[in-house]
């Protein structure tokens, strides 16, 4: 990996040069990102880095890149230099058509639409160095490499890069831990004393939250019947004969003996199996590396990196992206309290969504895909998080690709997830969704394992049939 990594660093340094020039010329920079945890982490890292340089900039998150294109057509985008984060690699031509006159930096890890980079553009994407953007590095990792090239002191953002990668589920490959470029960033964060890592059960808050609360907070994997249900978690733990208190003090996961941990683990598995869930695939998701942010207070939702990612998602998917961006950039105090409230509401909302979509009529099984019909019941901004949850909770058959959708006006937002074994057998969801969406008048793209699309509502049936057929033929 070393040589591609060196080349990636070189490319990141070049991206930093372009941004540095913009800052030195006192140009107005515009940061544009998507609305998920990785995007907000990437943008937060860049916001923090630009603050430190006293640069003039605006930052905004968009649900779809078309929002920005529409504003550009109305002459409402005034910046001299535009930096795209976690978005843009699939739209190089469109971006060039609208912003060809300006300086543009694209920092993204989605599959690039083409290898050509227009003049005046800078395009940082790990696929150019032969690195897999789905597992090796996320947009926040790339933004971090750029920010480090801007200023050594920006190492303080290394934990945020880890948060973003976990938000994009880059830790999923049989074992739940980060690899590749992500692992290098983890190493750096650990060396600087900003992060602790441990191999353990992946409960949110293993070292500081009462056991039953930690289990109820755990949402990656999502544990149906347990996530969001402290009462159920308490009774499960008690029924396993595990003491929840030592004297007056609540016990935390880290206090448990190995024997107690395995009793807990097996207890969770039998609980899920008793609900008819494919417990063994969920079980695999429950063990791995836990990433803790050493400098965050223990009472916050920022201490556990996976939970931090959830908090950012909660901000982004409820129309409060700016709150998440600010927290990722380092703002605390009242804004953090607001973000934590958003996460609490979001957890409840997602638990409700999970109940809605696991009703038999909400799921349709086709030959190679399972379709989750969100209809008007699910907020379109939450479709992709929901798809990730369902795929991580192992609730659908492993041999099928998951497609979830929800309506917004006369459009349909689609989100798709495949397993690693699909990819090994040749599936590339990014290209399938891009081509099929394009053929029915929509647009789509993404990674081999995870992709999204936006299509006209009246083309939904045709779209699903064609995706099913394409998945079959790629297999
Ligand atoms: Mn991303």
Short mmCIF file of C-alpha atoms and ligand atoms in Angstrom, two decimals:
data_model
loop_
_atom_site.label_atom_id
_atom_site.label_comp_id
_atom_site.label_asym_id
_atom_site.label_seq_id
_atom_site.Cartn_x
_atom_site.Cartn_y
_atom_site.Cartn_z
CA UNK A 1 0.00 0.00 0.00
CA UNK A 2 2.94 2.31 0.63
CA UNK A 3 3.51 3.54 -2.86
CA UNK A 4 -0.12 4.42 -3.67
CA UNK A 5 -0.29 6.04 -0.23
CA UNK A 6 2.73 8.21 -0.98
CA UNK A 7 1.13 9.24 -4.25
CA UNK A 8 -2.12 10.04 -2.46
CA UNK A 9 -0.22 12.26 -0.02
CA UNK A 10 1.42 14.00 -2.93
CA UNK A 11 -1.94 14.62 -4.56
CA UNK A 12 -3.36 15.91 -1.25
CA UNK A 13 -0.41 18.31 -0.96
CA UNK A 14 -1.21 19.64 -4.42
CA UNK A 15 -4.85 20.16 -3.45
CA UNK A 16 -3.62 22.04 -0.38
CA UNK A 17 -1.48 24.27 -2.64
CA UNK A 18 -4.54 25.35 -4.64
CA UNK A 19 -6.44 26.15 -1.44
CA UNK A 20 -3.42 27.99 -0.03
CA UNK A 21 -3.25 30.18 -3.13
CA UNK A 22 -6.93 31.04 -2.79
CA UNK A 23 -6.35 32.02 0.83
CA UNK A 24 -3.28 34.11 0.00
CA UNK A 25 -5.17 35.97 -2.72
CA UNK A 26 -7.93 36.63 -0.18
CA UNK A 27 -10.43 34.88 -2.46
CA UNK A 28 -13.79 33.84 -1.10
CA UNK A 29 -13.89 30.05 -0.74
CA UNK A 30 -17.06 28.00 -0.80
CA UNK A 31 -17.05 24.55 0.80
CA UNK A 32 -19.81 22.29 -0.50
CA UNK A 33 -20.56 18.92 1.02
CA UNK A 34 -23.25 16.27 1.24
CA UNK A 35 -25.23 15.72 4.47
CA UNK A 36 -23.93 12.51 6.03
CA UNK A 37 -21.41 11.94 8.83
CA UNK A 38 -18.43 11.56 6.51
CA UNK A 39 -19.33 14.72 4.59
CA UNK A 40 -19.84 16.78 7.75
CA UNK A 41 -16.58 15.44 9.19
CA UNK A 42 -14.74 16.36 5.99
CA UNK A 43 -16.31 19.79 5.94
CA UNK A 44 -15.71 20.32 9.66
CA UNK A 45 -12.02 19.51 9.23
CA UNK A 46 -11.78 22.00 6.39
CA UNK A 47 -13.78 24.67 8.30
CA UNK A 48 -11.44 24.30 11.29
CA UNK A 49 -8.37 24.46 9.07
CA UNK A 50 -9.61 27.61 7.30
CA UNK A 51 -10.44 29.27 10.63
CA UNK A 52 -6.87 28.71 11.70
CA UNK A 53 -5.70 30.44 8.50
CA UNK A 54 -8.14 33.30 8.96
CA UNK A 55 -9.50 32.63 5.46
CA UNK A 56 -12.71 34.06 4.01
CA UNK A 57 -15.10 31.20 3.37
CA UNK A 58 -18.64 29.88 3.40
CA UNK A 59 -19.60 26.27 4.05
CA UNK A 60 -22.80 24.56 3.11
CA UNK A 61 -24.24 21.12 2.91
CA UNK A 62 -26.64 20.08 0.15
CA UNK A 63 -29.00 17.11 -0.04
CA UNK A 64 -28.35 16.89 -3.77
CA UNK A 65 -25.76 18.60 -5.93
CA UNK A 66 -28.56 19.92 -8.20
CA UNK A 67 -29.45 22.39 -5.44
CA UNK A 68 -26.12 24.08 -6.01
CA UNK A 69 -26.43 23.89 -9.81
CA UNK A 70 -29.84 25.58 -9.67
CA UNK A 71 -28.46 28.41 -7.57
CA UNK A 72 -25.51 28.79 -9.91
CA UNK A 73 -27.93 29.21 -12.82
CA UNK A 74 -29.60 32.02 -10.89
CA UNK A 75 -26.22 33.64 -10.33
CA UNK A 76 -26.35 33.03 -6.58
CA UNK A 77 -23.00 31.28 -6.13
CA UNK A 78 -20.46 34.06 -5.67
CA UNK A 79 -17.27 32.32 -4.55
CA UNK A 80 -13.99 32.47 -6.50
CA UNK A 81 -12.85 29.06 -5.35
CA UNK A 82 -15.14 26.09 -4.72
CA UNK A 83 -14.10 23.04 -2.71
CA UNK A 84 -16.35 19.99 -3.05
CA UNK A 85 -16.15 17.47 -0.21
CA UNK A 86 -17.55 13.92 -0.34
CA UNK A 87 -19.43 14.94 -3.48
CA UNK A 88 -18.40 15.87 -7.00
CA UNK A 89 -16.42 12.93 -8.42
CA UNK A 90 -19.53 11.70 -10.21
CA UNK A 91 -20.33 15.15 -11.62
CA UNK A 92 -17.08 16.51 -13.00
CA UNK A 93 -18.60 17.44 -16.37
CA UNK A 94 -21.62 19.16 -14.84
CA UNK A 95 -19.42 21.04 -12.39
CA UNK A 96 -17.17 22.12 -15.22
CA UNK A 97 -20.13 23.37 -17.26
CA UNK A 98 -21.26 25.61 -14.40
CA UNK A 99 -18.03 26.56 -12.69
CA UNK A 100 -15.43 26.17 -15.42
CA UNK A 101 -14.29 29.77 -14.92
CA UNK A 102 -13.47 29.37 -11.26
CA UNK A 103 -10.96 27.46 -9.30
CA UNK A 104 -12.41 24.11 -8.28
CA UNK A 105 -11.06 21.46 -5.91
CA UNK A 106 -12.90 18.15 -5.65
CA UNK A 107 -12.08 16.04 -2.58
CA UNK A 108 -14.11 12.86 -2.90
CA UNK A 109 -13.83 9.09 -2.63
CA UNK A 110 -16.77 8.02 -4.80
CA UNK A 111 -15.97 6.35 -8.09
CA UNK A 112 -14.91 9.08 -10.50
CA UNK A 113 -17.05 9.56 -13.59
CA UNK A 114 -13.97 9.77 -15.79
CA UNK A 115 -10.22 10.00 -15.46
CA UNK A 116 -10.00 13.35 -17.26
CA UNK A 117 -9.58 16.38 -15.08
CA UNK A 118 -10.55 19.68 -16.76
CA UNK A 119 -8.03 22.50 -16.83
CA UNK A 120 -8.13 24.63 -13.69
CA UNK A 121 -9.63 21.76 -11.67
CA UNK A 122 -7.98 19.78 -8.95
CA UNK A 123 -9.46 16.37 -8.31
CA UNK A 124 -8.33 14.37 -5.27
CA UNK A 125 -9.72 10.85 -5.37
CA UNK A 126 -8.08 7.63 -4.08
CA UNK A 127 -9.26 5.67 -7.13
CA UNK A 128 -6.68 7.62 -9.16
CA UNK A 129 -3.96 6.01 -7.02
CA UNK A 130 -5.55 2.57 -7.27
CA UNK A 131 -6.93 2.73 -3.72
CA UNK A 132 -10.48 1.58 -2.99
CA UNK A 133 -12.55 4.57 -1.91
CA UNK A 134 -15.14 2.33 -0.25
CA UNK A 135 -12.78 0.79 2.31
CA UNK A 136 -9.38 2.48 2.35
CA UNK A 137 -10.17 6.13 2.92
CA UNK A 138 -13.25 8.34 3.12
CA UNK A 139 -13.77 12.01 2.24
CA UNK A 140 -12.94 13.02 5.80
CA UNK A 141 -9.64 11.10 5.61
CA UNK A 142 -8.83 12.92 2.37
CA UNK A 143 -9.82 16.30 3.83
CA UNK A 144 -7.57 15.46 6.75
CA UNK A 145 -4.58 14.75 4.48
CA UNK A 146 -5.20 18.07 2.73
CA UNK A 147 -5.50 19.94 6.04
CA UNK A 148 -2.26 18.35 7.28
CA UNK A 149 -0.55 19.55 4.13
CA UNK A 150 -1.93 23.04 4.81
CA UNK A 151 -0.58 23.03 8.35
CA UNK A 152 1.12 20.35 10.49
CA UNK A 153 -0.87 21.51 13.50
CA UNK A 154 -4.04 20.21 11.91
CA UNK A 155 -3.19 16.77 13.28
CA UNK A 156 -5.79 17.70 15.91
CA UNK A 157 -8.42 16.69 13.36
CA UNK A 158 -7.18 13.11 13.00
CA UNK A 159 -9.96 11.73 15.26
CA UNK A 160 -12.58 13.49 13.11
CA UNK A 161 -11.20 11.72 10.03
CA UNK A 162 -11.73 8.42 11.89
CA UNK A 163 -15.29 9.43 12.80
CA UNK A 164 -16.08 10.11 9.14
CA UNK A 165 -14.65 6.78 7.96
CA UNK A 166 -16.72 4.91 10.55
CA UNK A 167 -19.77 6.95 9.52
CA UNK A 168 -19.29 5.56 6.00
CA UNK A 169 -19.02 2.02 7.44
CA UNK A 170 -15.47 1.61 6.17
CA UNK A 171 -14.84 -0.77 9.08
CA UNK A 172 -16.93 -3.51 7.55
CA UNK A 173 -14.97 -6.32 5.99
CA UNK A 174 -15.62 -9.39 8.06
CA UNK A 175 -13.73 -7.83 10.95
CA UNK A 176 -14.84 -4.46 12.20
CA UNK A 177 -11.74 -2.35 12.05
CA UNK A 178 -10.32 0.33 9.80
CA UNK A 179 -7.69 -0.56 7.23
CA UNK A 180 -5.46 1.07 4.63
CA UNK A 181 -5.11 4.83 4.73
CA UNK A 182 -7.69 4.94 7.52
CA UNK A 183 -5.45 2.75 9.70
CA UNK A 184 -2.56 5.17 9.15
CA UNK A 185 -4.73 8.04 10.35
CA UNK A 186 -5.80 6.01 13.40
CA UNK A 187 -2.12 5.36 14.16
CA UNK A 188 -1.40 9.06 13.99
CA UNK A 189 -4.31 9.91 16.31
CA UNK A 190 -3.16 7.26 18.80
CA UNK A 191 0.46 8.47 18.71
CA UNK A 192 -0.68 12.01 19.42
CA UNK A 193 -2.69 10.77 22.40
CA UNK A 194 -5.98 11.82 20.83
CA UNK A 195 -7.44 8.34 20.50
CA UNK A 196 -7.52 4.97 22.30
CA UNK A 197 -8.31 1.74 20.50
CA UNK A 198 -9.36 -1.58 22.06
CA UNK A 199 -10.57 -4.92 20.75
CA UNK A 200 -13.90 -5.67 22.35
CA UNK A 201 -17.62 -5.96 21.91
CA UNK A 202 -18.72 -2.88 20.00
CA UNK A 203 -21.12 -1.38 22.53
CA UNK A 204 -21.39 2.43 22.42
CA UNK A 205 -19.64 3.66 25.55
CA UNK A 206 -17.75 0.52 26.62
CA UNK A 207 -15.59 2.34 29.15
CA UNK A 208 -17.95 4.88 30.67
CA UNK A 209 -21.62 4.01 30.31
CA UNK A 210 -23.64 1.64 32.55
CA UNK A 211 -23.77 -1.72 30.78
CA UNK A 212 -27.48 -1.70 29.97
CA UNK A 213 -27.31 1.91 28.74
CA UNK A 214 -24.31 1.08 26.55
CA UNK A 215 -26.19 -1.86 25.04
CA UNK A 216 -29.30 0.27 24.40
CA UNK A 217 -27.18 3.01 22.77
CA UNK A 218 -25.54 0.59 20.37
CA UNK A 219 -26.81 1.28 16.89
CA UNK A 220 -24.04 -0.07 14.68
CA UNK A 221 -25.03 -2.87 14.42
CA UNK A 222 -28.63 -1.97 15.07
CA UNK A 223 -30.01 -4.56 17.49
CA UNK A 224 -33.76 -4.89 16.95
CA UNK A 225 -35.56 -5.05 20.31
CA UNK A 226 -32.50 -3.77 22.20
CA UNK A 227 -31.29 -0.58 20.50
CA UNK A 228 -33.13 2.33 22.13
CA UNK A 229 -34.69 0.03 24.79
CA UNK A 230 -32.92 0.42 28.14
CA UNK A 231 -35.59 -1.61 29.97
CA UNK A 232 -35.22 -4.59 27.64
CA UNK A 233 -31.42 -4.38 27.88
CA UNK A 234 -31.57 -4.28 31.67
CA UNK A 235 -33.74 -7.39 31.87
CA UNK A 236 -31.61 -9.26 29.34
CA UNK A 237 -28.42 -8.54 31.29
CA UNK A 238 -30.06 -9.44 34.62
CA UNK A 239 -31.44 -12.67 33.16
CA UNK A 240 -27.90 -13.66 32.15
CA UNK A 241 -26.79 -13.40 35.77
CA UNK A 242 -24.42 -10.52 35.06
CA UNK A 243 -24.24 -7.98 37.90
CA UNK A 244 -25.10 -4.47 36.67
CA UNK A 245 -23.69 -2.82 39.81
CA UNK A 246 -20.62 -3.24 41.99
CA UNK A 247 -21.68 -1.76 45.32
CA UNK A 248 -23.20 1.61 44.43
CA UNK A 249 -21.39 2.00 41.12
CA UNK A 250 -22.75 0.92 37.75
CA UNK A 251 -20.48 -1.52 35.99
CA UNK A 252 -19.28 -0.76 32.48
CA UNK A 253 -18.39 -3.24 29.73
CA UNK A 254 -14.70 -2.72 30.39
CA UNK A 255 -15.20 -4.01 33.98
CA UNK A 256 -16.57 -7.37 32.87
CA UNK A 257 -14.47 -10.54 32.98
CA UNK A 258 -13.87 -12.41 29.71
CA UNK A 259 -16.30 -15.06 30.89
CA UNK A 260 -19.01 -12.46 31.57
CA UNK A 261 -18.39 -10.86 28.18
CA UNK A 262 -18.88 -14.11 26.35
CA UNK A 263 -22.04 -14.78 28.40
CA UNK A 264 -23.31 -11.34 27.35
CA UNK A 265 -22.36 -11.92 23.73
CA UNK A 266 -24.09 -15.30 23.60
CA UNK A 267 -27.09 -13.80 25.42
CA UNK A 268 -27.47 -11.09 22.77
CA UNK A 269 -27.21 -13.68 20.01
CA UNK A 270 -29.88 -15.94 21.51
CA UNK A 271 -32.13 -12.92 22.12
CA UNK A 272 -31.92 -11.95 18.43
CA UNK A 273 -32.33 -15.55 17.28
CA UNK A 274 -35.48 -15.85 19.41
CA UNK A 275 -36.88 -12.92 17.38
CA UNK A 276 -36.28 -14.85 14.17
CA UNK A 277 -33.34 -12.65 13.14
CA UNK A 278 -30.22 -14.05 11.41
CA UNK A 279 -28.22 -13.84 14.62
CA UNK A 280 -24.93 -15.16 13.29
CA UNK A 281 -24.50 -12.35 10.76
CA UNK A 282 -25.35 -9.75 13.40
CA UNK A 283 -22.95 -11.46 15.79
CA UNK A 284 -20.05 -10.89 13.41
CA UNK A 285 -20.76 -7.16 13.50
CA UNK A 286 -20.61 -7.05 17.29
CA UNK A 287 -16.90 -7.63 17.75
CA UNK A 288 -14.07 -5.45 16.55
CA UNK A 289 -12.00 -2.39 17.27
CA UNK A 290 -13.50 0.28 19.50
CA UNK A 291 -12.26 3.81 18.80
CA UNK A 292 -12.45 6.32 21.65
CA UNK A 293 -11.70 10.03 21.41
CA UNK A 294 -9.42 10.57 24.39
CA UNK A 295 -10.04 14.29 24.76
CA UNK A 296 -13.83 14.30 24.70
CA UNK A 297 -15.79 14.37 27.95
CA UNK A 298 -17.26 11.06 29.00
CA UNK A 299 -20.77 12.42 29.40
CA UNK A 300 -20.91 13.42 25.73
CA UNK A 301 -21.86 11.42 22.66
CA UNK A 302 -18.48 12.30 21.17
CA UNK A 303 -16.30 9.94 23.17
CA UNK A 304 -17.05 6.83 21.10
CA UNK A 305 -16.17 7.48 17.46
CA UNK A 306 -19.06 5.41 16.07
CA UNK A 307 -21.52 7.30 18.21
CA UNK A 308 -19.94 10.63 17.18
CA UNK A 309 -20.67 9.59 13.58
CA UNK A 310 -24.28 8.91 14.55
CA UNK A 311 -24.51 12.36 16.08
CA UNK A 312 -23.28 13.95 12.85
CA UNK A 313 -25.72 11.88 10.82
CA UNK A 314 -28.52 13.01 13.12
CA UNK A 315 -27.60 16.64 12.41
CA UNK A 316 -27.27 16.15 8.66
CA UNK A 317 -30.38 14.08 8.15
CA UNK A 318 -32.70 16.43 10.02
CA UNK A 319 -31.76 19.63 8.21
CA UNK A 320 -29.24 20.75 10.86
CA UNK A 321 -26.05 20.03 8.96
CA UNK A 322 -24.42 23.26 10.12
CA UNK A 323 -24.63 22.11 13.75
CA UNK A 324 -22.77 18.91 12.89
CA UNK A 325 -20.22 20.77 10.80
CA UNK A 326 -19.48 23.12 13.69
CA UNK A 327 -19.15 20.26 16.21
CA UNK A 328 -16.81 18.42 13.82
CA UNK A 329 -14.78 21.63 13.48
CA UNK A 330 -14.38 21.72 17.27
CA UNK A 331 -17.23 23.92 18.58
CA UNK A 332 -18.66 22.70 21.91
CA UNK A 333 -20.89 24.30 24.58
CA UNK A 334 -24.52 25.05 23.71
CA UNK A 335 -24.13 23.82 20.16
CA UNK A 336 -22.97 20.42 21.37
CA UNK A 337 -26.02 20.23 23.62
CA UNK A 338 -28.21 20.96 20.63
CA UNK A 339 -26.47 18.26 18.60
CA UNK A 340 -26.89 15.72 21.43
CA UNK A 341 -30.61 16.47 21.60
CA UNK A 342 -30.82 15.92 17.83
CA UNK A 343 -29.13 12.53 18.25
CA UNK A 344 -31.55 11.46 20.98
CA UNK A 345 -34.55 12.35 18.80
CA UNK A 346 -32.95 10.75 15.77
CA UNK A 347 -32.39 7.44 17.59
CA UNK A 348 -36.07 7.31 18.48
CA UNK A 349 -37.00 8.23 14.90
CA UNK A 350 -34.75 5.53 13.43
CA UNK A 351 -36.12 2.91 15.83
CA UNK A 352 -39.63 3.85 14.60
CA UNK A 353 -38.46 3.72 10.97
CA UNK A 354 -37.06 0.26 11.60
CA UNK A 355 -40.42 -0.90 12.93
CA UNK A 356 -42.21 0.57 9.91
CA UNK A 357 -40.01 -1.01 7.31
CA UNK A 358 -39.78 -4.42 8.92
CA UNK A 359 -43.54 -4.88 8.51
CA UNK A 360 -44.13 -7.60 5.90
CA UNK A 361 -45.88 -5.25 3.43
CA UNK A 362 -42.94 -2.85 3.46
CA UNK A 363 -40.56 -5.41 1.96
CA UNK A 364 -40.67 -6.93 -1.53
CA UNK A 365 -38.33 -9.68 -2.56
CA UNK A 366 -37.26 -9.88 -6.21
CA UNK A 367 -34.91 -12.39 -7.77
CA UNK A 368 -31.64 -10.74 -6.76
CA UNK A 369 -32.72 -7.76 -4.68
CA UNK A 370 -34.83 -7.04 -1.62
CA UNK A 371 -36.76 -3.80 -1.87
CA UNK A 372 -37.64 -1.75 1.20
CA UNK A 373 -40.61 0.40 0.24
CA UNK A 374 -40.33 3.58 2.32
CA UNK A 375 -42.98 5.35 0.23
CA UNK A 376 -44.04 8.58 1.91
CA UNK A 377 -43.49 7.20 5.41
CA UNK A 378 -39.72 7.65 5.46
CA UNK A 379 -37.98 11.02 5.19
CA UNK A 380 -35.96 10.85 1.95
CA UNK A 381 -32.92 12.26 3.77
CA UNK A 382 -32.98 9.22 6.05
CA UNK A 383 -33.16 6.54 3.36
CA UNK A 384 -29.43 6.00 3.11
CA UNK A 385 -28.93 5.79 6.90
CA UNK A 386 -31.79 3.36 7.05
CA UNK A 387 -30.29 1.24 4.28
CA UNK A 388 -27.01 1.13 6.21
CA UNK A 389 -28.82 0.15 9.40
CA UNK A 390 -30.76 -2.64 7.76
CA UNK A 391 -27.72 -4.01 6.00
CA UNK A 392 -25.66 -3.84 9.21
CA UNK A 393 -28.36 -5.52 11.27
CA UNK A 394 -28.33 -8.54 8.97
CA UNK A 395 -32.11 -8.49 8.64
CA UNK A 396 -32.21 -9.36 4.96
CA UNK A 397 -30.88 -12.50 3.27
CA UNK A 398 -27.12 -12.24 2.72
CA UNK A 399 -27.34 -13.31 -0.91
CA UNK A 400 -29.53 -10.37 -1.93
CA UNK A 401 -28.76 -6.75 -2.66
CA UNK A 402 -30.73 -4.25 -0.60
CA UNK A 403 -32.60 -1.40 -2.27
CA UNK A 404 -34.47 1.12 -0.08
CA UNK A 405 -36.51 4.02 -1.45
CA UNK A 406 -38.69 6.93 -0.35
CA UNK A 407 -40.71 9.51 -2.25
CA UNK A 408 -40.17 13.25 -2.22
CA UNK A 409 -42.62 15.09 -4.48
CA UNK A 410 -42.49 13.48 -7.91
CA UNK A 411 -39.01 12.02 -7.33
CA UNK A 412 -37.74 8.88 -5.65
CA UNK A 413 -34.61 8.75 -3.53
CA UNK A 414 -32.97 5.32 -3.73
CA UNK A 415 -30.21 3.84 -1.60
CA UNK A 416 -28.56 0.46 -2.27
CA UNK A 417 -26.25 -1.81 -0.28
CA UNK A 418 -24.36 -4.95 -1.30
CA UNK A 419 -22.21 -7.27 0.77
CA UNK A 420 -18.47 -7.80 0.40
CA UNK A 421 -19.15 -11.22 -1.07
CA UNK A 422 -21.30 -9.60 -3.78
CA UNK A 423 -18.39 -7.35 -4.64
CA UNK A 424 -16.02 -10.29 -4.75
CA UNK A 425 -18.40 -11.86 -7.23
CA UNK A 426 -18.22 -8.79 -9.47
CA UNK A 427 -21.04 -6.51 -8.32
CA UNK A 428 -20.53 -2.78 -8.66
CA UNK A 429 -23.59 -0.93 -7.36
CA UNK A 430 -22.15 2.48 -8.21
CA UNK A 431 -22.03 1.72 -11.91
CA UNK A 432 -25.34 -0.16 -11.93
CA UNK A 433 -27.20 2.72 -10.28
CA UNK A 434 -25.48 5.33 -12.39
CA UNK A 435 -26.38 3.58 -15.65
CA UNK A 436 -29.90 2.44 -14.77
CA UNK A 437 -30.86 5.79 -13.20
CA UNK A 438 -29.48 7.58 -16.26
CA UNK A 439 -31.56 5.39 -18.57
CA UNK A 440 -34.83 6.37 -16.82
CA UNK A 441 -34.12 10.10 -16.58
CA UNK A 442 -32.50 10.22 -13.14
CA UNK A 443 -28.97 10.18 -11.80
CA UNK A 444 -27.02 7.93 -9.52
CA UNK A 445 -23.60 6.63 -8.51
CA UNK A 446 -21.44 5.79 -5.51
CA UNK A 447 -19.29 2.86 -4.46
CA UNK A 448 -19.28 -0.82 -5.34
CA UNK A 449 -20.86 -1.75 -1.95
CA UNK A 450 -23.06 1.30 -1.42
CA UNK A 451 -24.70 3.62 -3.90
CA UNK A 452 -27.61 5.99 -4.32
CA UNK A 453 -29.85 7.40 -7.01
CA UNK A 454 -32.60 9.91 -7.60
CA UNK A 455 -35.18 8.94 -10.22
CA UNK A 456 -38.60 10.18 -11.43
CA UNK A 457 -41.41 8.57 -9.39
CA UNK A 458 -43.20 7.17 -12.45
CA UNK A 459 -40.06 5.28 -13.47
CA UNK A 460 -39.66 3.43 -10.16
CA UNK A 461 -41.02 0.07 -11.26
CA UNK A 462 -38.94 0.03 -14.41
CA UNK A 463 -35.89 1.13 -12.46
CA UNK A 464 -36.22 -1.67 -9.89
CA UNK A 465 -36.77 -4.35 -12.55
CA UNK A 466 -33.73 -3.19 -14.46
CA UNK A 467 -31.55 -3.05 -11.32
CA UNK A 468 -32.66 -6.58 -10.44
CA UNK A 469 -31.78 -7.76 -13.94
CA UNK A 470 -28.38 -6.00 -13.91
CA UNK A 471 -27.47 -7.40 -10.51
CA UNK A 472 -28.35 -10.87 -11.81
CA UNK A 473 -26.25 -10.50 -14.93
CA UNK A 474 -23.22 -9.10 -13.02
CA UNK A 475 -23.41 -12.08 -10.66
MN1 LIG B 1 -18.29 9.56 2.10
#
